[in-house]
Short mmCIF file of C-alpha atoms and ligand atoms in Angstrom, two decimals:
data_model
loop_
_atom_site.label_atom_id
_atom_site.label_comp_id
_atom_site.label_asym_id
_atom_site.label_seq_id
_atom_site.Cartn_x
_atom_site.Cartn_y
_atom_site.Cartn_z
CA MET A 182 -18.54 -18.81 2.11
CA GLU A 183 -19.73 -20.40 -1.09
CA SER A 184 -23.45 -20.95 -1.51
CA LYS A 185 -24.76 -24.35 -2.62
CA PHE A 186 -28.01 -23.00 -4.03
CA CYS A 187 -28.96 -20.54 -6.75
CA GLU A 188 -29.78 -17.18 -5.23
CA ARG A 189 -32.20 -16.49 -8.06
CA CYS A 190 -34.28 -19.68 -8.23
CA GLY A 191 -33.10 -21.84 -5.32
CA ASN A 192 -31.94 -24.85 -7.34
CA PRO A 193 -28.69 -26.62 -6.39
CA LEU A 194 -25.66 -25.14 -8.16
CA GLU A 195 -23.22 -27.18 -10.23
CA ARG A 196 -19.60 -26.47 -11.01
CA ARG A 197 -19.17 -25.98 -14.74
CA VAL A 198 -16.51 -24.63 -17.00
CA VAL A 199 -17.88 -21.39 -18.42
CA GLU A 200 -16.58 -18.23 -20.07
CA GLU A 201 -13.34 -19.51 -21.54
CA ASN A 202 -12.09 -21.92 -18.99
CA HIS A 203 -13.31 -20.67 -15.64
CA LEU A 204 -14.74 -23.27 -13.30
CA ARG A 205 -17.68 -21.50 -11.67
CA PRO A 206 -20.81 -22.47 -9.74
CA VAL A 207 -23.66 -22.33 -12.26
CA CYS A 208 -27.39 -22.90 -11.89
CA PRO A 209 -28.39 -25.65 -14.34
CA VAL A 210 -32.00 -24.44 -14.35
CA CYS A 211 -31.87 -20.66 -14.87
CA GLY A 212 -28.25 -20.23 -15.97
CA PHE A 213 -27.25 -17.93 -13.11
CA ILE A 214 -23.46 -17.80 -12.74
CA VAL A 215 -21.77 -17.18 -9.38
CA TYR A 216 -18.60 -15.08 -9.60
CA LEU A 217 -16.24 -15.85 -6.77
CA ASN A 218 -14.00 -12.91 -5.92
CA PRO A 219 -11.40 -12.77 -3.18
CA PRO A 220 -12.25 -10.77 -0.05
CA ILE A 221 -9.94 -7.96 1.04
CA ALA A 222 -8.28 -7.96 4.44
CA ALA A 223 -6.29 -5.12 5.96
CA GLY A 224 -3.69 -5.17 8.69
CA VAL A 225 -0.88 -3.24 10.31
CA ILE A 226 2.63 -3.54 11.54
CA ALA A 227 1.97 -1.53 14.71
CA GLU A 228 5.27 -0.12 15.88
CA ARG A 229 5.79 1.36 19.32
CA ALA A 230 8.18 4.22 20.08
CA ASP A 231 10.83 1.69 21.18
CA GLY A 232 10.72 -0.03 17.78
CA LYS A 233 8.84 -3.13 18.94
CA ILE A 234 5.79 -4.32 17.03
CA ALA A 235 2.51 -5.72 18.30
CA LEU A 236 1.53 -9.29 17.47
CA VAL A 237 -1.61 -11.07 18.56
CA LEU A 238 -1.90 -14.66 19.73
CA ARG A 239 -4.84 -16.09 17.84
CA GLY A 240 -7.64 -17.65 19.82
CA GLU A 241 -9.60 -18.88 16.82
CA ASN A 242 -8.89 -20.90 13.71
CA PRO A 243 -7.38 -20.44 11.24
CA GLY A 244 -4.09 -20.22 13.07
CA LYS A 245 -5.32 -20.83 16.62
CA GLY A 246 -2.38 -20.79 19.07
CA LEU A 247 -0.11 -19.00 16.60
CA TRP A 248 0.89 -15.35 16.29
CA GLY A 249 -0.30 -12.91 13.69
CA LEU A 250 -0.45 -9.27 12.73
CA PRO A 251 -3.55 -7.35 13.77
CA ALA A 252 -5.61 -7.81 10.60
CA GLY A 253 -9.05 -8.72 9.34
CA PHE A 254 -11.61 -8.42 6.61
CA MET A 255 -12.97 -5.11 5.40
CA GLU A 256 -16.55 -4.17 6.16
CA ILE A 257 -18.74 -2.98 3.29
CA ASP A 258 -18.94 0.62 4.58
CA GLU A 259 -15.29 1.40 5.30
CA THR A 260 -12.06 2.19 3.47
CA VAL A 261 -9.02 -0.11 3.55
CA GLU A 262 -7.31 2.35 5.89
CA GLN A 263 -10.25 2.39 8.27
CA ALA A 264 -10.39 -1.41 8.23
CA ALA A 265 -6.70 -1.63 9.15
CA GLN A 266 -7.11 0.79 12.06
CA ARG A 267 -10.35 -0.79 13.28
CA GLU A 268 -8.96 -4.32 13.22
CA CYS A 269 -5.92 -3.18 15.15
CA LEU A 270 -8.07 -1.49 17.80
CA GLU A 271 -10.38 -4.52 18.09
CA GLU A 272 -7.61 -7.10 18.36
CA THR A 273 -5.03 -5.18 20.40
CA GLY A 274 -6.72 -2.19 22.06
CA LEU A 275 -4.18 0.05 20.31
CA ARG A 276 -4.87 3.09 18.18
CA VAL A 277 -2.47 3.53 15.29
CA GLU A 278 -1.50 6.21 12.84
CA LEU A 279 -0.89 4.71 9.40
CA ARG A 280 2.43 5.62 7.81
CA ASP A 281 3.24 3.81 4.57
CA LEU A 282 1.60 1.12 2.54
CA LEU A 283 3.95 -1.78 3.17
CA GLY A 284 2.55 -4.09 0.53
CA VAL A 285 -0.32 -6.06 -0.95
CA TRP A 286 -0.35 -9.85 -0.86
CA SER A 287 -2.68 -12.24 -2.67
CA TYR A 288 -3.24 -15.71 -1.35
CA HIS A 289 -5.00 -18.76 -2.71
CA HIS A 290 -5.10 -22.08 -0.91
CA GLN A 291 -6.45 -24.74 -3.23
CA GLU A 292 -6.94 -27.33 -0.47
CA LYS A 293 -8.50 -25.01 2.09
CA GLN A 294 -10.61 -23.38 -0.64
CA THR A 295 -9.73 -19.92 0.61
CA ALA A 296 -8.43 -16.91 -1.22
CA GLY A 297 -8.02 -13.26 -0.49
CA VAL A 298 -6.00 -10.09 -0.72
CA LEU A 299 -4.16 -8.71 2.29
CA VAL A 300 -3.15 -5.04 2.45
CA VAL A 301 -0.60 -4.21 5.14
CA TYR A 302 0.36 -0.74 6.40
CA ALA A 303 3.35 0.27 8.45
CA ALA A 304 1.86 2.14 11.42
CA ARG A 305 2.79 3.88 14.65
CA VAL A 306 1.02 3.20 17.92
CA ASP A 307 -0.38 6.54 19.08
CA GLY A 308 -2.83 5.62 21.82
CA GLY A 309 -4.84 2.98 23.57
CA THR A 310 -3.91 0.28 26.05
CA PRO A 311 -2.78 -3.17 24.92
CA ARG A 312 -5.44 -5.76 25.63
CA ALA A 313 -6.57 -8.85 23.78
CA GLY A 314 -9.94 -8.71 22.12
CA SER A 315 -11.96 -9.94 19.16
CA ASP A 316 -10.36 -13.26 18.20
CA SER A 317 -7.03 -12.64 19.93
CA VAL A 318 -6.11 -13.98 23.38
CA GLU A 319 -2.85 -12.11 23.97
CA VAL A 320 -1.10 -9.00 22.69
CA LYS A 321 2.65 -8.80 22.92
CA PHE A 322 5.34 -6.48 21.62
CA PHE A 323 8.33 -8.02 19.88
CA ALA A 324 11.68 -6.54 18.91
CA LEU A 325 13.04 -7.02 15.39
CA ASP A 326 15.06 -10.07 16.42
CA GLU A 327 12.44 -11.60 18.73
CA ILE A 328 9.66 -12.18 16.22
CA PRO A 329 8.74 -15.89 16.33
CA ASP A 330 8.76 -16.56 12.56
CA ALA A 331 8.09 -20.26 13.02
CA GLN A 332 5.04 -19.50 15.12
CA LEU A 333 3.40 -17.07 12.71
CA ALA A 334 0.00 -18.23 11.52
CA PHE A 335 0.09 -17.05 7.91
CA ALA A 336 2.63 -16.92 5.10
CA THR A 337 1.33 -13.47 4.11
CA HIS A 338 2.06 -12.13 7.61
CA ARG A 339 5.53 -13.70 7.52
CA ASP A 340 6.21 -12.02 4.18
CA ALA A 341 4.91 -8.66 5.41
CA ILE A 342 7.08 -8.81 8.54
CA ALA A 343 10.09 -9.84 6.45
CA ARG A 344 9.57 -6.82 4.17
CA TRP A 345 9.18 -4.49 7.15
CA ARG A 346 12.33 -5.94 8.73
CA GLU A 347 14.32 -5.43 5.51
CA LYS A 348 13.16 -1.82 5.34
CA LYS A 349 14.16 -1.28 8.97
CA MET A 350 17.60 -2.80 8.50
CA SER A 351 18.28 -0.61 5.46
CA GLN A 352 17.36 2.62 7.26
ZN1 ZN B 652 -31.23 -20.65 -10.81
#
């Protein structure tokens, strides 16, 4: 979330073009510049032995009432891999073994003022019991041809699932 006040002197920040064309929040009093960098999220395609993957029905916005991959933002003290596994456990109750890095997606929504980087791993469910948790209200396994593309919350998740599906079909 973007701060409205200078963290150094407390004055209100202004948006100014600085450093060759970057619009950044700047403190007009002390000159402090705020660098806005995208947060990193990690997620998994959690595949069960029967080939079905786990999706979560989102209970919170963004994407409330739509399906998504188990995914979320990295904590400061963990690796991307740990974040992917932790988010999966929190949102689905499932423990996963990470297999391959499926891909990295950047997103930037001008209107919603959000941006980020999503890292998705192909993973195998290797323990746990499916149960909704964190900001999910339902966990369900879907076969390759059952995935509700139109009801997926995020374009990045749609792209990740599409890539996973292509890989599966070519195996
Ligand atoms: Zn200042």
